[in-house]
Coordinates of N, CA and C and ligand atoms in Angstrom, one line a residue:
M12 N 9.0 -2.6 -10.3 CA 7.6 -2.5 -9.8 C 7.1 -1.1 -9.9
H13 N 5.8 -1.0 -9.9 CA 5.1 0.3 -10.1 C 4.4 0.7 -8.8
V14 N 4.6 1.9 -8.4 CA 3.8 2.5 -7.2 C 3.0 3.6 -7.8
W15 N 1.6 3.5 -7.7 CA 0.7 4.5 -8.2 C 0.3 5.4 -7.1
V16 N 0.4 6.7 -7.3 CA -0.1 7.7 -6.3 C -1.4 8.3 -6.7
L17 N -2.4 8.1 -5.8 CA -3.7 8.6 -6.0 C -4.0 9.7 -5.0
D18 N -4.0 11.0 -5.4 CA -4.1 12.0 -4.4 C -5.4 12.8 -4.6
E19 N -5.6 13.7 -3.6 CA -6.8 14.5 -3.5 C -7.4 15.0 -4.8
P20 N -6.7 15.7 -5.6 CA -7.3 16.3 -6.8 C -8.0 15.4 -7.7
V21 N -7.6 14.1 -7.7 CA -8.2 13.2 -8.7 C -9.2 12.2 -8.0
I22 N -9.2 12.2 -6.7 CA -10.1 11.2 -6.0 C -11.6 11.4 -6.5
G23 N -12.1 12.6 -6.5 CA -13.5 12.8 -6.9 C -13.7 12.4 -8.3
Q24 N -12.7 12.7 -9.2 CA -12.9 12.3 -10.6 C -12.9 10.8 -10.8
A25 N -12.0 10.1 -10.1 CA -11.9 8.7 -10.2 C -13.2 8.1 -9.7
C26 N -13.8 8.7 -8.6 CA -15.0 8.2 -8.0 C -16.1 8.2 -9.1
S27 N -16.3 9.4 -9.7 CA -17.4 9.5 -10.6 C -17.2 8.7 -11.9
S28 N -16.0 8.6 -12.4 CA -15.8 7.9 -13.7 C -15.7 6.4 -13.5
L29 N -15.3 5.9 -12.4 CA -15.0 4.4 -12.3 C -15.8 3.7 -11.3
V30 N -16.8 4.3 -10.6 CA -17.6 3.7 -9.6 C -18.3 2.5 -10.2
H31 N -18.7 2.6 -11.4 CA -19.5 1.5 -12.0 C -18.7 0.2 -12.1
T32 N -17.4 0.2 -11.9 CA -16.7 -1.1 -12.0 C -16.7 -1.9 -10.7
L33 N -17.2 -1.2 -9.6 CA -17.2 -1.9 -8.3 C -18.2 -3.0 -8.2
S34 N -17.9 -4.1 -7.4 CA -18.8 -5.2 -7.2 C -19.9 -4.7 -6.2
Q35 N -21.0 -5.5 -6.1 CA -22.1 -5.2 -5.2 C -21.5 -5.1 -3.7
D36 N -20.6 -6.0 -3.4 CA -20.0 -6.0 -2.0 C -19.3 -4.7 -1.8
E37 N -18.5 -4.3 -2.8 CA -17.7 -3.1 -2.6 C -18.6 -1.9 -2.5
R38 N -19.7 -1.9 -3.2 CA -20.6 -0.7 -3.1 C -21.2 -0.7 -1.7
Q39 N -21.6 -1.9 -1.2 CA -22.1 -1.9 0.2 C -21.0 -1.5 1.2
H40 N -19.8 -1.9 1.0 CA -18.7 -1.5 1.9 C -18.6 0.0 1.9
A41 N -18.6 0.6 0.7 CA -18.5 2.0 0.5 C -19.6 2.7 1.3
Q42 N -20.8 2.2 1.2 CA -22.0 2.9 1.8 C -21.8 2.8 3.4
A43 N -21.1 1.9 3.9 CA -20.9 1.8 5.3 C -20.1 2.9 5.9
Y44 N -19.3 3.6 5.1 CA -18.5 4.7 5.6 C -19.5 5.9 6.0
R45 N -19.3 6.4 7.2 CA -20.2 7.5 7.6 C -19.8 8.8 7.0
H46 N -18.5 9.0 6.8 CA -18.1 10.3 6.2 C -17.9 10.2 4.7
E47 N -18.4 11.2 4.0 CA -18.4 11.2 2.6 C -16.9 11.1 2.1
G48 N -16.0 11.8 2.7 CA -14.6 11.8 2.3 C -14.1 10.4 2.4
D49 N -14.3 9.7 3.5 CA -13.8 8.3 3.6 C -14.4 7.4 2.5
R50 N -15.7 7.6 2.3 CA -16.4 6.8 1.3 C -15.8 7.0 -0.1
N51 N -15.6 8.3 -0.4 CA -15.0 8.6 -1.7 C -13.6 8.0 -1.9
N52 N -12.9 8.1 -0.8 CA -11.5 7.6 -0.8 C -11.5 6.1 -1.1
F53 N -12.4 5.4 -0.5 CA -12.5 3.9 -0.7 C -12.9 3.7 -2.1
I54 N -13.9 4.4 -2.6 CA -14.4 4.1 -4.0 C -13.3 4.4 -5.0
A55 N -12.6 5.5 -4.8 CA -11.5 5.9 -5.7 C -10.4 4.8 -5.7
R56 N -9.9 4.4 -4.5 CA -8.8 3.5 -4.5 C -9.2 2.1 -5.0
R57 N -10.4 1.7 -4.7 CA -10.8 0.3 -5.1 C -11.0 0.3 -6.6
S58 N -11.6 1.4 -7.1 CA -11.9 1.4 -8.5 C -10.6 1.6 -9.3
M59 N -9.7 2.4 -8.8 CA -8.4 2.5 -9.4 C -7.6 1.2 -9.4
L60 N -7.7 0.5 -8.3 CA -7.1 -0.8 -8.2 C -7.6 -1.7 -9.3
R61 N -8.9 -1.7 -9.4 CA -9.5 -2.6 -10.5 C -9.1 -2.2 -11.8
W62 N -9.1 -0.9 -12.1 CA -8.7 -0.4 -13.4 C -7.3 -0.8 -13.7
L63 N -6.4 -0.5 -12.8 CA -5.0 -0.8 -13.1 C -4.7 -2.3 -13.3
I64 N -5.3 -3.1 -12.4 CA -5.1 -4.6 -12.5 C -5.7 -5.0 -13.9
G65 N -6.8 -4.4 -14.2 CA -7.5 -4.7 -15.5 C -6.5 -4.5 -16.7
V66 N -5.8 -3.4 -16.6 CA -4.8 -3.1 -17.7 C -3.6 -4.1 -17.6
Y67 N -3.1 -4.3 -16.4 CA -2.0 -5.2 -16.3 C -2.3 -6.6 -16.8
L68 N -3.5 -7.1 -16.5 CA -3.9 -8.4 -16.9 C -4.8 -8.5 -18.1
R69 N -5.0 -7.4 -18.7 CA -5.8 -7.3 -20.0 C -7.2 -7.9 -19.7
S70 N -7.8 -7.5 -18.6 CA -9.1 -8.0 -18.2 C -10.0 -6.8 -17.9
R71 N -11.3 -6.9 -18.0 CA -12.2 -5.9 -17.7 C -12.2 -5.6 -16.2
P72 N -12.1 -4.4 -15.8 CA -12.1 -4.1 -14.3 C -13.2 -4.7 -13.6
E73 N -14.4 -4.7 -14.1 CA -15.6 -5.2 -13.4 C -15.6 -6.7 -13.4
S74 N -14.8 -7.4 -14.2 CA -14.8 -8.8 -14.2 C -13.9 -9.4 -13.0
L75 N -13.1 -8.6 -12.4 CA -12.1 -9.1 -11.4 C -12.9 -9.5 -10.1
R76 N -12.4 -10.5 -9.5 CA -13.0 -10.9 -8.2 C -11.9 -11.0 -7.1
F77 N -12.1 -10.4 -5.9 CA -11.1 -10.4 -4.9 C -11.6 -11.3 -3.7
N78 N -10.7 -11.9 -3.0 CA -11.0 -12.4 -1.7 C -9.9 -11.9 -0.7
V79 N -9.9 -12.4 0.5 CA -8.9 -11.9 1.4 C -8.2 -13.1 2.1
T80 N -7.0 -13.0 2.4 CA -6.2 -14.1 3.1 C -6.7 -14.1 4.5
R81 N -6.1 -15.1 5.3 CA -6.5 -15.3 6.7 C -6.4 -14.0 7.5
H82 N -5.4 -13.2 7.3 CA -5.3 -12.0 8.1 C -5.8 -10.7 7.3
G83 N -6.5 -10.9 6.3 CA -7.2 -9.8 5.7 C -6.6 -9.2 4.5
K84 N -5.5 -9.8 4.0 CA -4.8 -9.2 2.8 C -5.6 -9.5 1.5
P85 N -6.1 -8.4 0.8 CA -6.8 -8.7 -0.4 C -6.0 -9.4 -1.5
A86 N -6.6 -10.4 -2.1 CA -5.9 -11.1 -3.2 C -6.8 -11.3 -4.3
L87 N -6.3 -11.6 -5.5 CA -7.2 -11.9 -6.7 C -7.7 -13.3 -6.6
Q88 N -9.0 -13.4 -6.7 CA -9.7 -14.7 -6.8 C -9.9 -15.1 -8.3
W89 N -10.2 -14.1 -9.1 CA -10.3 -14.3 -10.5 C -9.8 -13.1 -11.2
P90 N -9.0 -13.2 -12.2 CA -8.5 -14.4 -12.9 C -7.6 -15.2 -11.9
R91 N -7.7 -16.5 -12.0 CA -6.9 -17.4 -11.2 C -5.4 -17.5 -11.7
G92 N -4.5 -17.8 -10.7 CA -3.2 -18.1 -11.1 C -2.3 -17.0 -11.7
T93 N -2.8 -15.7 -11.4 CA -2.0 -14.6 -11.9 C -0.7 -14.5 -11.1
R94 N 0.4 -13.9 -11.8 CA 1.6 -13.7 -11.1 C 1.7 -12.3 -10.5
L95 N 0.6 -11.5 -10.7 CA 0.6 -10.1 -10.3 C 0.4 -10.0 -8.8
A96 N 1.3 -9.3 -8.1 CA 1.1 -9.1 -6.7 C 0.8 -7.6 -6.5
F97 N 0.0 -7.3 -5.5 CA -0.4 -5.9 -5.3 C -0.6 -5.6 -3.8
N98 N -0.6 -4.4 -3.5 CA -0.9 -4.0 -2.1 C -1.3 -2.5 -2.1
V99 N -2.1 -2.1 -1.2 CA -2.7 -0.7 -1.2 C -2.5 -0.2 0.2
S100 N -2.3 1.2 0.3 CA -2.3 1.8 1.6 C -2.9 3.2 1.4
H101 N -3.5 3.7 2.5 CA -4.0 5.1 2.3 C -4.0 5.8 3.6
T102 N -3.9 7.1 3.5 CA -4.0 8.0 4.6 C -4.9 9.2 4.1
D103 N -5.2 10.1 5.0 CA -6.1 11.2 4.6 C -5.8 11.8 3.2
G104 N -6.7 11.5 2.3 CA -6.6 12.2 0.9 C -5.5 11.6 0.1
L105 N -4.9 10.5 0.4 CA -3.8 10.0 -0.4 C -3.8 8.5 -0.4
A106 N -3.7 7.8 -1.5 CA -3.5 6.4 -1.5 C -2.4 6.0 -2.4
L107 N -1.7 4.9 -2.0 CA -0.6 4.3 -2.8 C -1.0 2.9 -3.2
L108 N -0.8 2.6 -4.5 CA -1.1 1.2 -5.0 C 0.1 0.6 -5.6
A109 N 0.6 -0.5 -5.1 CA 1.9 -1.1 -5.5 C 1.6 -2.4 -6.3
F110 N 2.4 -2.5 -7.4 CA 2.2 -3.7 -8.2 C 3.6 -4.3 -8.6
A111 N 3.7 -5.6 -8.6 CA 4.9 -6.2 -9.0 C 4.6 -7.7 -9.4
L112 N 5.6 -8.3 -10.0 CA 5.3 -9.7 -10.5 C 6.1 -10.7 -9.7
N113 N 5.5 -11.9 -9.5 CA 6.1 -13.0 -8.8 C 6.8 -12.7 -7.5
C114 N 6.1 -12.0 -6.6 CA 6.7 -11.7 -5.3 C 5.6 -11.4 -4.3
R115 N 6.1 -11.0 -3.1 CA 5.2 -10.5 -2.1 C 5.5 -9.0 -2.0
V116 N 4.5 -8.2 -1.9 CA 4.7 -6.7 -1.8 C 3.8 -6.1 -0.7
G117 N 4.4 -5.2 0.0 CA 3.6 -4.4 1.0 C 4.0 -3.0 1.0
I118 N 3.0 -2.1 1.2 CA 3.2 -0.7 1.1 C 2.5 0.0 2.3
D119 N 3.0 1.1 2.8 CA 2.3 1.9 3.8 C 2.6 3.3 3.6
V120 N 1.6 4.1 3.9 CA 1.7 5.6 3.9 C 1.0 6.2 5.1
E121 N 1.6 7.1 5.7 CA 1.0 7.8 6.9 C 1.3 9.3 6.9
R122 N 0.4 10.0 7.4 CA 0.6 11.5 7.6 C 1.0 11.7 9.1
Q123 N 1.9 12.7 9.3 CA 2.3 13.0 10.6 C 1.1 13.6 11.4
I124 N 0.9 13.0 12.6 CA -0.2 13.5 13.4 C 0.4 14.1 14.7
E125 N -0.1 15.3 15.0 CA 0.4 16.0 16.2 C -0.1 15.3 17.5
G126 N 0.7 15.3 18.5 CA 0.2 14.9 19.8 C 0.1 13.4 20.0
I127 N 0.8 12.6 19.2 CA 0.8 11.1 19.5 C 1.8 10.8 20.6
D128 N 1.3 9.9 21.4 CA 2.2 9.4 22.5 C 3.1 8.3 21.9
F129 N 4.2 8.7 21.4 CA 5.0 7.8 20.6 C 5.4 6.5 21.4
A130 N 5.8 6.7 22.7 CA 6.3 5.6 23.4 C 5.2 4.5 23.5
N131 N 3.9 4.9 23.7 CA 2.9 3.9 23.9 C 2.4 3.3 22.6
V132 N 2.3 4.1 21.6 CA 1.7 3.5 20.3 C 2.6 2.4 19.8
G133 N 3.9 2.5 19.9 CA 4.8 1.5 19.4 C 5.0 0.3 20.3
R134 N 4.5 0.4 21.5 CA 4.7 -0.7 22.5 C 4.0 -2.0 22.0
G135 N 4.8 -3.1 22.0 CA 4.3 -4.4 21.6 C 4.4 -4.5 20.0
I136 N 4.7 -3.5 19.4 CA 4.9 -3.5 17.9 C 6.3 -3.3 17.5
F137 N 7.0 -2.4 18.1 CA 8.4 -2.1 17.8 C 9.3 -3.2 18.5
S138 N 10.4 -3.5 17.9 CA 11.4 -4.4 18.5 C 12.2 -3.6 19.4
P139 N 13.0 -4.3 20.3 CA 13.9 -3.5 21.2 C 14.9 -2.6 20.4
V140 N 15.4 -3.1 19.3 CA 16.3 -2.2 18.5 C 15.5 -1.0 18.0
E141 N 14.3 -1.2 17.5 CA 13.5 0.0 17.0 C 13.2 0.9 18.2
E142 N 12.9 0.4 19.3 CA 12.6 1.2 20.5 C 13.8 2.1 20.9
S143 N 15.0 1.5 20.7 CA 16.2 2.2 21.1 C 16.5 3.3 20.0
V144 N 16.2 3.1 18.8 CA 16.3 4.2 17.8 C 15.4 5.3 18.1
L145 N 14.1 4.9 18.5 CA 13.1 6.0 18.8 C 13.6 6.7 20.1
A146 N 14.1 6.0 21.1 CA 14.5 6.7 22.3 C 15.7 7.7 22.0
A147 N 16.6 7.3 21.1 CA 17.7 8.2 20.8 C 17.3 9.4 20.0
A148 N 16.1 9.4 19.4 CA 15.6 10.5 18.6 C 14.9 11.5 19.5
R149 N 14.6 11.1 20.8 CA 13.8 12.0 21.6 C 14.6 13.3 21.9
P150 N 14.0 14.5 22.1 CA 12.5 14.7 22.2 C 11.8 14.8 20.9
D151 N 12.6 15.0 19.8 CA 11.9 15.3 18.5 C 11.8 14.0 17.7
S152 N 10.9 13.1 18.2 CA 10.9 11.7 17.7 C 9.8 11.5 16.6
A153 N 9.1 12.5 16.2 CA 8.0 12.3 15.3 C 8.5 11.6 13.9
T154 N 9.6 12.1 13.4 CA 10.0 11.6 12.1 C 10.5 10.2 12.3
A155 N 11.3 9.9 13.3 CA 11.8 8.6 13.6 C 10.6 7.6 13.8
F156 N 9.6 8.0 14.5 CA 8.4 7.2 14.7 C 7.7 6.8 13.4
L157 N 7.5 7.8 12.6 CA 6.8 7.6 11.4 C 7.6 6.7 10.4
S158 N 8.9 6.9 10.5 CA 9.7 6.1 9.6 C 9.7 4.6 10.0
I159 N 9.8 4.3 11.3 CA 9.8 2.9 11.8 C 8.4 2.3 11.6
W160 N 7.4 3.1 11.9 CA 6.0 2.6 11.7 C 5.7 2.2 10.3
T161 N 6.0 3.1 9.3 CA 5.6 2.8 7.9 C 6.5 1.6 7.4
R162 N 7.7 1.5 7.8 CA 8.6 0.4 7.4 C 8.0 -0.9 7.9
K163 N 7.6 -0.9 9.2 CA 7.1 -2.1 9.8 C 5.8 -2.5 9.2
E164 N 4.9 -1.6 8.9 CA 3.7 -2.0 8.3 C 3.9 -2.5 6.9
A165 N 4.8 -1.8 6.1 CA 5.0 -2.3 4.8 C 5.5 -3.7 4.8
L166 N 6.5 -4.0 5.7 CA 7.0 -5.4 5.8 C 5.9 -6.4 6.2
L167 N 5.1 -6.0 7.2 CA 4.1 -7.0 7.7 C 3.0 -7.1 6.7
K168 N 2.7 -6.1 5.9 CA 1.7 -6.2 4.9 C 2.2 -7.1 3.7
A169 N 3.5 -7.0 3.4 CA 4.0 -7.8 2.4 C 3.9 -9.3 2.9
L170 N 4.2 -9.5 4.1 CA 4.1 -10.9 4.6 C 2.7 -11.4 4.8
G171 N 1.8 -10.4 4.9 CA 0.3 -10.7 4.9 C -0.3 -10.8 6.3
S172 N 0.6 -10.8 7.3 CA 0.1 -10.9 8.7 C -0.4 -9.6 9.2
G173 N 0.0 -8.5 8.6 CA -0.4 -7.2 9.3 C 0.2 -7.2 10.7
L174 N -0.4 -6.4 11.5 CA 0.2 -6.3 12.9 C -0.2 -7.4 13.8
L175 N -0.9 -8.4 13.3 CA -1.5 -9.4 14.2 C -0.5 -10.4 14.7
V176 N 0.6 -10.7 13.9 CA 1.4 -11.9 14.3 C 2.8 -11.4 14.7
E177 N 3.1 -11.4 16.0 CA 4.4 -11.0 16.5 C 5.1 -9.9 15.9
P178 N 4.5 -8.7 15.8 CA 5.2 -7.6 15.1 C 6.6 -7.2 15.7
A179 N 6.7 -7.4 17.0 CA 7.9 -7.0 17.7 C 9.1 -7.9 17.4
S180 N 8.8 -9.1 16.8 CA 9.9 -10.0 16.5 C 10.6 -9.6 15.2
Y181 N 10.1 -8.6 14.5 CA 10.7 -8.1 13.3 C 11.4 -6.8 13.6
T182 N 12.5 -6.6 13.0 CA 13.3 -5.3 13.1 C 13.5 -4.7 11.8
T183 N 13.3 -3.4 11.6 CA 13.7 -2.7 10.4 C 14.8 -1.7 10.8
E184 N 15.8 -1.6 9.9 CA 16.9 -0.8 10.3 C 17.4 -0.1 9.0
D185 N 18.0 1.2 9.2 CA 18.6 1.9 8.1 C 19.6 1.0 7.4
A186 N 19.7 1.1 6.1 CA 20.8 0.4 5.3 C 21.4 1.3 4.3
P187 N 22.1 2.4 4.8 CA 22.6 3.4 3.9 C 23.6 2.9 2.9
A188 N 24.2 1.8 3.2 CA 25.2 1.2 2.2 C 24.5 0.8 0.9
L189 N 23.2 0.5 1.0 CA 22.4 0.0 -0.1 C 21.9 1.2 -1.0
G190 N 22.0 2.4 -0.4 CA 21.5 3.6 -1.1 C 20.6 4.4 -0.2
E191 N 20.3 5.7 -0.6 CA 19.5 6.6 0.2 C 18.1 6.0 0.4
G192 N 17.6 6.1 1.6 CA 16.2 5.7 1.9 C 16.1 4.2 1.9
R193 N 17.2 3.4 1.8 CA 17.0 2.0 1.8 C 17.1 1.5 3.3
W194 N 16.4 0.4 3.6 CA 16.5 -0.2 4.9 C 16.4 -1.7 4.7
H195 N 16.8 -2.4 5.8 CA 16.6 -3.9 5.7 C 15.9 -4.4 6.9
A196 N 15.4 -5.6 6.8 CA 14.6 -6.2 7.8 C 15.1 -7.5 8.3
S197 N 14.9 -7.8 9.6 CA 15.3 -9.1 10.1 C 14.2 -9.6 11.0
K198 N 14.2 -11.0 11.2 CA 13.3 -11.6 12.2 C 14.1 -12.3 13.2
K199 N 13.8 -11.9 14.5 CA 14.6 -12.5 15.6 C 16.1 -12.5 15.3
G200 N 16.6 -11.5 14.8 CA 18.0 -11.3 14.6 C 18.6 -11.9 13.3
T201 N 17.7 -12.6 12.5 CA 18.2 -13.2 11.2 C 17.7 -12.3 10.1
R202 N 18.6 -11.8 9.3 CA 18.3 -10.9 8.1 C 17.4 -11.6 7.1
I203 N 16.4 -10.9 6.7 CA 15.5 -11.4 5.7 C 16.2 -11.0 4.3
A204 N 16.8 -12.0 3.7 CA 17.6 -11.7 2.5 C 16.7 -11.7 1.3
G205 N 17.3 -11.1 0.2 CA 16.6 -11.1 -1.1 C 15.4 -10.2 -1.2
W206 N 15.3 -9.2 -0.3 CA 14.2 -8.3 -0.4 C 14.7 -6.9 -0.7
T207 N 13.9 -6.1 -1.3 CA 14.1 -4.6 -1.5 C 13.2 -3.9 -0.6
C208 N 13.8 -3.1 0.3 CA 13.0 -2.3 1.3 C 13.4 -0.8 1.1
M209 N 12.4 0.0 1.0 CA 12.8 1.5 0.8 C 11.7 2.4 1.3
D210 N 12.2 3.6 1.8 CA 11.3 4.7 2.1 C 10.9 5.4 0.8
L211 N 9.7 6.0 0.9 CA 9.2 6.7 -0.2 C 9.0 8.1 0.2
G212 N 9.8 9.1 -0.4 CA 9.6 10.5 0.0 C 8.4 11.0 -0.7
L213 N 7.4 11.4 0.0 CA 6.1 11.8 -0.6 C 5.8 13.3 -0.3
G214 N 6.7 14.0 0.3 CA 6.4 15.4 0.6 C 6.4 15.6 2.1
P215 N 6.3 16.9 2.5 CA 6.4 17.2 4.0 C 5.3 16.5 4.8
E216 N 5.6 15.9 5.9 CA 4.7 15.3 6.8 C 4.0 14.1 6.3
V217 N 4.4 13.6 5.2 CA 3.9 12.3 4.7 C 5.0 11.3 4.5
Q218 N 4.9 10.2 5.1 CA 6.0 9.2 5.0 C 5.4 7.9 4.4
G219 N 6.1 7.3 3.4 CA 5.7 6.0 2.8 C 6.9 5.1 2.9
A220 N 6.6 3.8 2.8 CA 7.6 2.8 2.8 C 7.1 1.6 2.0
L221 N 8.0 0.9 1.4 CA 7.5 -0.4 0.7 C 8.6 -1.5 0.9
A222 N 8.0 -2.7 0.9 CA 8.9 -3.9 1.0 C 8.4 -4.9 0.0
V223 N 9.4 -5.4 -0.7 CA 9.0 -6.4 -1.8 C 10.1 -7.5 -1.8
S224 N 9.6 -8.7 -2.0 CA 10.5 -9.9 -1.9 C 11.2 -10.1 -3.2
L225 N 11.9 -9.1 -3.7 CA 12.7 -9.2 -4.9 C 14.0 -8.5 -4.6
D226 N 15.1 -9.1 -5.1 CA 16.4 -8.5 -4.9 C 16.5 -7.3 -5.8
D227 N 16.9 -6.2 -5.3 CA 17.2 -5.0 -6.1 C 16.1 -4.6 -7.0
A228 N 14.9 -4.5 -6.5 CA 13.8 -4.1 -7.4 C 13.9 -2.7 -7.8
C229 N 13.5 -2.4 -9.1 CA 13.5 -1.0 -9.6 C 12.1 -0.5 -9.5
V230 N 12.0 0.6 -8.7 CA 10.6 1.1 -8.4 C 10.3 2.4 -9.2
T231 N 9.2 2.4 -9.9 CA 8.8 3.6 -10.7 C 7.5 4.2 -10.0
L232 N 7.6 5.5 -9.6 CA 6.4 6.1 -9.1 C 5.6 6.7 -10.2
C233 N 4.3 6.4 -10.2 CA 3.4 6.9 -11.3 C 2.3 7.7 -10.6
R234 N 1.8 8.8 -11.3 CA 0.8 9.6 -10.7 C -0.5 9.3 -11.4
C235 N -1.6 9.0 -10.7 CA -2.9 8.8 -11.3 C -3.5 10.1 -11.7
S236 N -4.0 10.2 -12.9 CA -4.7 11.4 -13.4 C -5.8 11.0 -14.3
P237 N -6.8 11.8 -14.6 CA -7.9 11.4 -15.4 C -7.4 10.8 -16.7
S238 N -6.2 11.3 -17.2 CA -5.8 10.7 -18.5 C -5.4 9.2 -18.3
T239 N -5.1 8.8 -17.0 CA -4.8 7.4 -16.8 C -5.9 6.5 -17.3
W240 N -7.2 6.9 -17.0 CA -8.2 6.0 -17.3 C -9.1 6.5 -18.5
A241 N -8.8 7.7 -19.0 CA -9.7 8.3 -20.0 C -9.8 7.4 -21.2
E242 N -10.9 7.4 -21.8 CA -11.1 6.6 -23.1 C -10.2 7.1 -24.1
N243 N -9.8 6.2 -25.0 CA -8.9 6.6 -26.1 C -7.6 7.2 -25.8
S244 N -7.2 7.1 -24.5 CA -5.9 7.7 -24.2 C -4.8 6.6 -24.6
S245 N -3.6 7.1 -24.8 CA -2.6 6.2 -25.2 C -2.0 5.5 -24.0
F246 N -2.6 5.9 -22.8 CA -2.0 5.4 -21.6 C -1.8 3.8 -21.5
E247 N -2.9 3.1 -21.9 CA -2.9 1.7 -21.8 C -1.7 1.1 -22.7
T248 N -1.6 1.7 -23.8 CA -0.6 1.2 -24.7 C 0.8 1.5 -24.1
N249 N 1.0 2.7 -23.5 CA 2.3 3.0 -22.9 C 2.6 2.1 -21.8
L250 N 1.6 1.9 -20.9 CA 1.8 1.0 -19.7 C 2.1 -0.4 -20.2
L251 N 1.4 -0.9 -21.1 CA 1.6 -2.3 -21.5 C 3.0 -2.4 -22.2
S252 N 3.5 -1.3 -22.8 CA 4.8 -1.4 -23.4 C 5.9 -1.4 -22.3
V253 N 5.6 -0.7 -21.1 CA 6.5 -0.6 -20.0 C 6.7 -2.0 -19.4
I254 N 5.5 -2.7 -19.3 CA 5.6 -4.0 -18.6 C 5.8 -5.1 -19.7
Ligands
COA328 C1 -4.3 -4.4 8.0 C2 -3.4 -3.3 8.5 C3 -2.0 -3.7 8.1 C4 -3.8 -2.0 7.8 O1 -2.9 -0.9 8.1 P1 -3.5 0.6 8.1 O2 -2.2 1.4 8.3 O3 -4.6 0.7 9.1 O4 -4.1 0.8 6.7 P2 -3.4 0.9 5.3 O5 -4.1 2.1 4.7 O6 -1.9 1.0 5.3 O7 -3.8 -0.4 4.5 C5 -5.2 -0.7 4.2 C6 -5.2 -1.6 3.1 O8 -4.3 -2.7 3.4 C7 -4.8 -3.9 2.8 N1 -4.8 -4.9 3.8 C8 -5.7 -5.2 4.7 N2 -5.3 -6.3 5.5 C9 -4.0 -6.6 5.1 C10 -3.0 -7.5 5.5 N3 -3.2 -8.4 6.5 N4 -1.9 -7.6 4.8 C11 -1.6 -6.7 3.8 N5 -2.5 -5.8 3.4 C12 -3.7 -5.7 4.0 C13 -6.2 -3.6 2.2 O9 -6.0 -3.4 0.8 C14 -6.5 -2.2 2.8 O10 -7.1 -1.4 1.8 P3 -8.7 -1.1 1.8 O11 -9.0 -0.3 3.0 O12 -8.9 -0.3 0.5 O13 -9.3 -2.5 1.8 C15 -3.4 -3.1 10.0 O14 -4.7 -2.5 10.3 C16 -3.3 -4.4 10.7 O15 -2.3 -5.0 10.8 N6 -4.4 -4.8 11.4 C17 -4.4 -6.1 12.0 C18 -4.9 -7.2 11.1 C19 -6.4 -7.1 11.0 O16 -7.0 -6.5 11.8 N7 -6.9 -7.8 10.1 C20 -8.4 -7.8 9.9 C21 -8.9 -9.0 9.3 S1 -8.4 -10.5 10.1

């Protein structure tokens, strides 16, 4: 699977070069953001999403249509019947866009924020096992909190429910035997088998995680840059040869 990193230096450039691919609804959605930074982040990640899906499916970015599932997960409405799964996450000045075939995929990224009341934020969301991992990490529990939080969101975004449906019934736990940064998930004590779950090291004070319903998925991190979408670049050819 591919995880695309869209970061601050290219957000403005993606906005100006790709905004024309957005639908009327998406433009209205963008206008509803009060802060210019948030608006630009939305435009950049949504237009980059369109551009990349367009390459994967050999479709024009502006021809794609999205809808959302019952709990708000964006899905492709057109082209119909595609095998491409995707998910998006963002935090201040950084977005991750994940793509894979024939599976469910969820991704999350968060920046460390000072002064969070860790015990209360996770209440009702973390399982008893996760609560005990967090308690064991006190008083310096920021890293443990961020790790559990991003894993949990990645898993629940892959399942499509987000945090709405019984988040505390799922547990995410380290799985060092599977490799560095690997974790596994269970629901009410039963292991969710056949999934690849991993942390994404994205630099200091930024934590990412992804969950995908594929056994032993191979993940490639790709960085968005203007050459990604520049006309006449060999990028499309290279990408299509990878997939
Ligand atoms: C949806 C949710 C998982 C987002 O988490 P977050 O950390 O705030 O935000 P992230 O940056 O990680 O993810 C945002 C992206 O997730 C995607 N998303 C939204 N709902 C989703 C869901 N149920 N499952 C998977 N992905 C979802 C969207 O692509 C969104 O990107 P966009 O802002 O460009 O449209 C979280 O807010 C949640 O669980 N909320 C409860 C569900 C909810 O309120 N749904 C609203 C409609 S019913």
